[in-house]
CSV table of C-alpha atoms in Angstrom, one decimal:
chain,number,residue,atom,x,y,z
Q,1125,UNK,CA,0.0,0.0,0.0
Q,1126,UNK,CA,1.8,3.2,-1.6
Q,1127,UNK,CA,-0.7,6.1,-0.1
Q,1128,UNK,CA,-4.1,6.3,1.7
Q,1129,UNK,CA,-6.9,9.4,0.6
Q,1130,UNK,CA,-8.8,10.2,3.7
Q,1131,UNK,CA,-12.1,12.0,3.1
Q,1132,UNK,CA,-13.7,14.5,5.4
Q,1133,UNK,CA,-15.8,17.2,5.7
Q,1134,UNK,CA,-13.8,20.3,5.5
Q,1135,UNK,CA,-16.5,22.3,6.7
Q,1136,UNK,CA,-16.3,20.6,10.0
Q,1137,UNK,CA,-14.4,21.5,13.1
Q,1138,UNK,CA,-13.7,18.3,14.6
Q,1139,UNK,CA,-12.6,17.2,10.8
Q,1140,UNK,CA,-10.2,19.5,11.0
Q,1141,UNK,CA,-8.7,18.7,14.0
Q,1142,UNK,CA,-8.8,15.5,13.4
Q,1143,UNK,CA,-7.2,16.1,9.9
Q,1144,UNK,CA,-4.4,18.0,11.7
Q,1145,UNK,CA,-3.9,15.7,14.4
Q,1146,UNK,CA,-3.1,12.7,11.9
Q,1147,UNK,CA,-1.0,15.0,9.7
Q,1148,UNK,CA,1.4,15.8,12.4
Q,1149,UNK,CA,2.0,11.8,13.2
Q,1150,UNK,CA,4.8,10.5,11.4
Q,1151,UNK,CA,3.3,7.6,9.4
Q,1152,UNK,CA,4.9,4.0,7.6
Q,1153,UNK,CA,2.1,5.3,5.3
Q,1154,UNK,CA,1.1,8.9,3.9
Q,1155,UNK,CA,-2.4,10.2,4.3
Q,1156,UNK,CA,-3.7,12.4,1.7
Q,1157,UNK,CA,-6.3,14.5,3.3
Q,1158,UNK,CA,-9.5,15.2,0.3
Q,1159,UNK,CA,-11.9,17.5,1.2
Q,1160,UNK,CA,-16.0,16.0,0.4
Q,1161,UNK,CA,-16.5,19.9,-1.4
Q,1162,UNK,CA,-13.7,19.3,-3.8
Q,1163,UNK,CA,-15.0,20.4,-7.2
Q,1164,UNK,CA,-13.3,17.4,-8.3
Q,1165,UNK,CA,-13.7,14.7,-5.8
Q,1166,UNK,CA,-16.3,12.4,-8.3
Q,1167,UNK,CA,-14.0,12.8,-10.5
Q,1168,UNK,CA,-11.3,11.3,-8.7
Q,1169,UNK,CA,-13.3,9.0,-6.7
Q,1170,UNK,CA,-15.9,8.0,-9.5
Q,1171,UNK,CA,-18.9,6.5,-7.7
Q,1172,UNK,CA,-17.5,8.3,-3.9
Q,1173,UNK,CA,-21.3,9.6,-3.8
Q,1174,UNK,CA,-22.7,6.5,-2.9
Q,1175,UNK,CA,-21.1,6.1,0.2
Q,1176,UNK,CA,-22.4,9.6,1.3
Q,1177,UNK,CA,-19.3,10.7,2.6
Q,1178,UNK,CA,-20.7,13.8,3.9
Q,1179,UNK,CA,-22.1,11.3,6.7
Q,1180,UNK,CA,-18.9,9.7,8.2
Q,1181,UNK,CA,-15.1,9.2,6.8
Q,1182,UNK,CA,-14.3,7.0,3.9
Q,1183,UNK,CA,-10.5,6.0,3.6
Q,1184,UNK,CA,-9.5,4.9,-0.5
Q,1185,UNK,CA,-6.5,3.6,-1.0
Q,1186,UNK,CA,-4.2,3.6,-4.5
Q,1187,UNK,CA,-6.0,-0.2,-5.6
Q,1188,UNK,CA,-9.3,1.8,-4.7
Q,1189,UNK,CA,-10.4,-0.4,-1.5
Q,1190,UNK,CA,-12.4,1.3,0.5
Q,1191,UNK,CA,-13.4,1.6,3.9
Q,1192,UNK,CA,-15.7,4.2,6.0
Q,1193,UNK,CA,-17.0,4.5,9.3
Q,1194,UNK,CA,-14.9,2.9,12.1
Q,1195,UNK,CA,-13.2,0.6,10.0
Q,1196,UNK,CA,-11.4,3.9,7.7
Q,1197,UNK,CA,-10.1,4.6,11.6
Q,1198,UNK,CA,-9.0,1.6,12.1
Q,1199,UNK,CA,-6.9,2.1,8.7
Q,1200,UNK,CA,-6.0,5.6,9.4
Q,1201,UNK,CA,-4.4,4.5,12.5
Q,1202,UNK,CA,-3.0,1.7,10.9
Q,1203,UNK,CA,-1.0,4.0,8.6
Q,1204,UNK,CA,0.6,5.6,11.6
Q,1205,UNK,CA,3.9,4.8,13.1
Q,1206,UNK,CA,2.7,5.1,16.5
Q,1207,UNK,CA,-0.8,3.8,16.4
Q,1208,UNK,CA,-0.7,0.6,13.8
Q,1209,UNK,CA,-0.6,-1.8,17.3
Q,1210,UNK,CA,-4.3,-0.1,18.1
Q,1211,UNK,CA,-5.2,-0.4,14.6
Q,1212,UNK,CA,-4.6,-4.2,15.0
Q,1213,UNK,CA,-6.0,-4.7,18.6
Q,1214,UNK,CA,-9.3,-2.3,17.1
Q,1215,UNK,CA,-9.8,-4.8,13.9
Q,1216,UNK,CA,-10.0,-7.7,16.4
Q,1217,UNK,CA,-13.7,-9.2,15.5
Q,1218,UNK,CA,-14.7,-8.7,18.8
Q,1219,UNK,CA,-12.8,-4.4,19.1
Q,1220,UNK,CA,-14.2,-3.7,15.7
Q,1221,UNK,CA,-18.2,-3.6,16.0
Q,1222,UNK,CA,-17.1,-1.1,19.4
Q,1223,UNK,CA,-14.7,1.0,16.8
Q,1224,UNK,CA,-17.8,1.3,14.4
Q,1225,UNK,CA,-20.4,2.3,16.9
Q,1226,UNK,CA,-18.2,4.8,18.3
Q,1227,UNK,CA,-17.1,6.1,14.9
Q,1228,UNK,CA,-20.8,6.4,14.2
Q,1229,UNK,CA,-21.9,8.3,17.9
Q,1230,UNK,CA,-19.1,10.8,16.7
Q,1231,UNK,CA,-20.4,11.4,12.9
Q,1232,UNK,CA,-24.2,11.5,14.1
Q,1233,UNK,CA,-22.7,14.2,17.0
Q,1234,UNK,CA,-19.8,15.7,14.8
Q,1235,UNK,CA,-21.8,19.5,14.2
Q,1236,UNK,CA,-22.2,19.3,18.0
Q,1237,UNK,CA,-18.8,18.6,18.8
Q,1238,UNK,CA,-17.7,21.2,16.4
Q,1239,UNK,CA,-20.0,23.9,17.7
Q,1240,UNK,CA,-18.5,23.3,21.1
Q,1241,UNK,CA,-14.7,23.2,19.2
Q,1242,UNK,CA,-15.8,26.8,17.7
Q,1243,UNK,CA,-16.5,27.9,21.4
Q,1244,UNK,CA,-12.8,26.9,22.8
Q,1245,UNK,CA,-9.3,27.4,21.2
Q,1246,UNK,CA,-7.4,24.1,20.9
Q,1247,UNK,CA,-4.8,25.1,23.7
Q,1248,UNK,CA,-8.3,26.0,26.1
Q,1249,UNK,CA,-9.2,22.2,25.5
Q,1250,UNK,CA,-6.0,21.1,26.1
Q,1251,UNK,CA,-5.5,23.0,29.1
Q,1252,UNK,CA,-9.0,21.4,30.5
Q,1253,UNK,CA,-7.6,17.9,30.1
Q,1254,UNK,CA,-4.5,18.4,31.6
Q,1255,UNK,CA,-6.6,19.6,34.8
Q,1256,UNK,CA,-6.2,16.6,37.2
Q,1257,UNK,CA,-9.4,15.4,38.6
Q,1258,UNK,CA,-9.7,15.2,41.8
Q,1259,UNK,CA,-9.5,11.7,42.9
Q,1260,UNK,CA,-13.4,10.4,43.9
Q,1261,UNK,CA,-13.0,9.9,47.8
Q,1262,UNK,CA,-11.9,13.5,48.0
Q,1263,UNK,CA,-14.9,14.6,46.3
Q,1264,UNK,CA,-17.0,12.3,48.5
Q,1265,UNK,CA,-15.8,14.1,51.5
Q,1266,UNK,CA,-16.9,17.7,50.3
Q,1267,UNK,CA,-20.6,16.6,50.1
């Protein structure tokens, strides 16, 4: 496998931090990020309509395989240097159905998630989960 196209909705937040999050990774094999609104995207992808991509990724590779949903996250991870061991451990039979239902909570949820992205700046959410939480007896003792 010489290249992997990853299609996403470029209108959308979390897309696009997702699309920058798996650009920065150093990868055994490159992603080529493709927007959905490419004026060119059937042309490239003849037949990419019928997968409504505008629902949830689709991953293509070169040899045109294809796979959306949970299992195009499975492969992007796959392509990554420090993620290929998940990708194997999430295409277990019994990891894979829990990859595609979570995959598919996050593309129903994704203009939700982005509206919340829009309202904090990337180092804001980052900030938030470094925040220990307090550990649950302390909290117990408070009420």
């Amino acid at each position: 496998m010489q290249r992997l196209y990853v299609i996403y909705d470029g209108t959308c937040r979390l897309c696009q931090h997702c699309r920058i999050w798996l650009a920065q990774q150093p990868a055994f094999v490159p992603l080529i990020f493709v927007p959905l609104q490419s004026l060119d995207l059937s042309q490239r992808f003849p037949g990419i309509e019928r997968l409504h991509p505008e629902e949830e990724i689709v991953v293509i590779n070169e040899l045109g395989e294809v796979w959306q949903g949970g299992a195009a996250w499975v492969m992007c991870l796959w392509a990554l240097c420090e993620y290929r061991e998940w990708s194997q451990r999430l295409a277990h039979p019994l990891l894979l159905p829990l990859a595609r239902r979570a995959c598919e909570l996050v593309s129903q949820h994704r203009h939700d998630i982005s509206r919340a992205l829009a309202r904090d700046t990337m180092s804001q959410l980052a900030d938030r989960l470094r925040e220990p939480a307090a550990p649950r007896c302390e909290l117990e003792r408070c009420h």
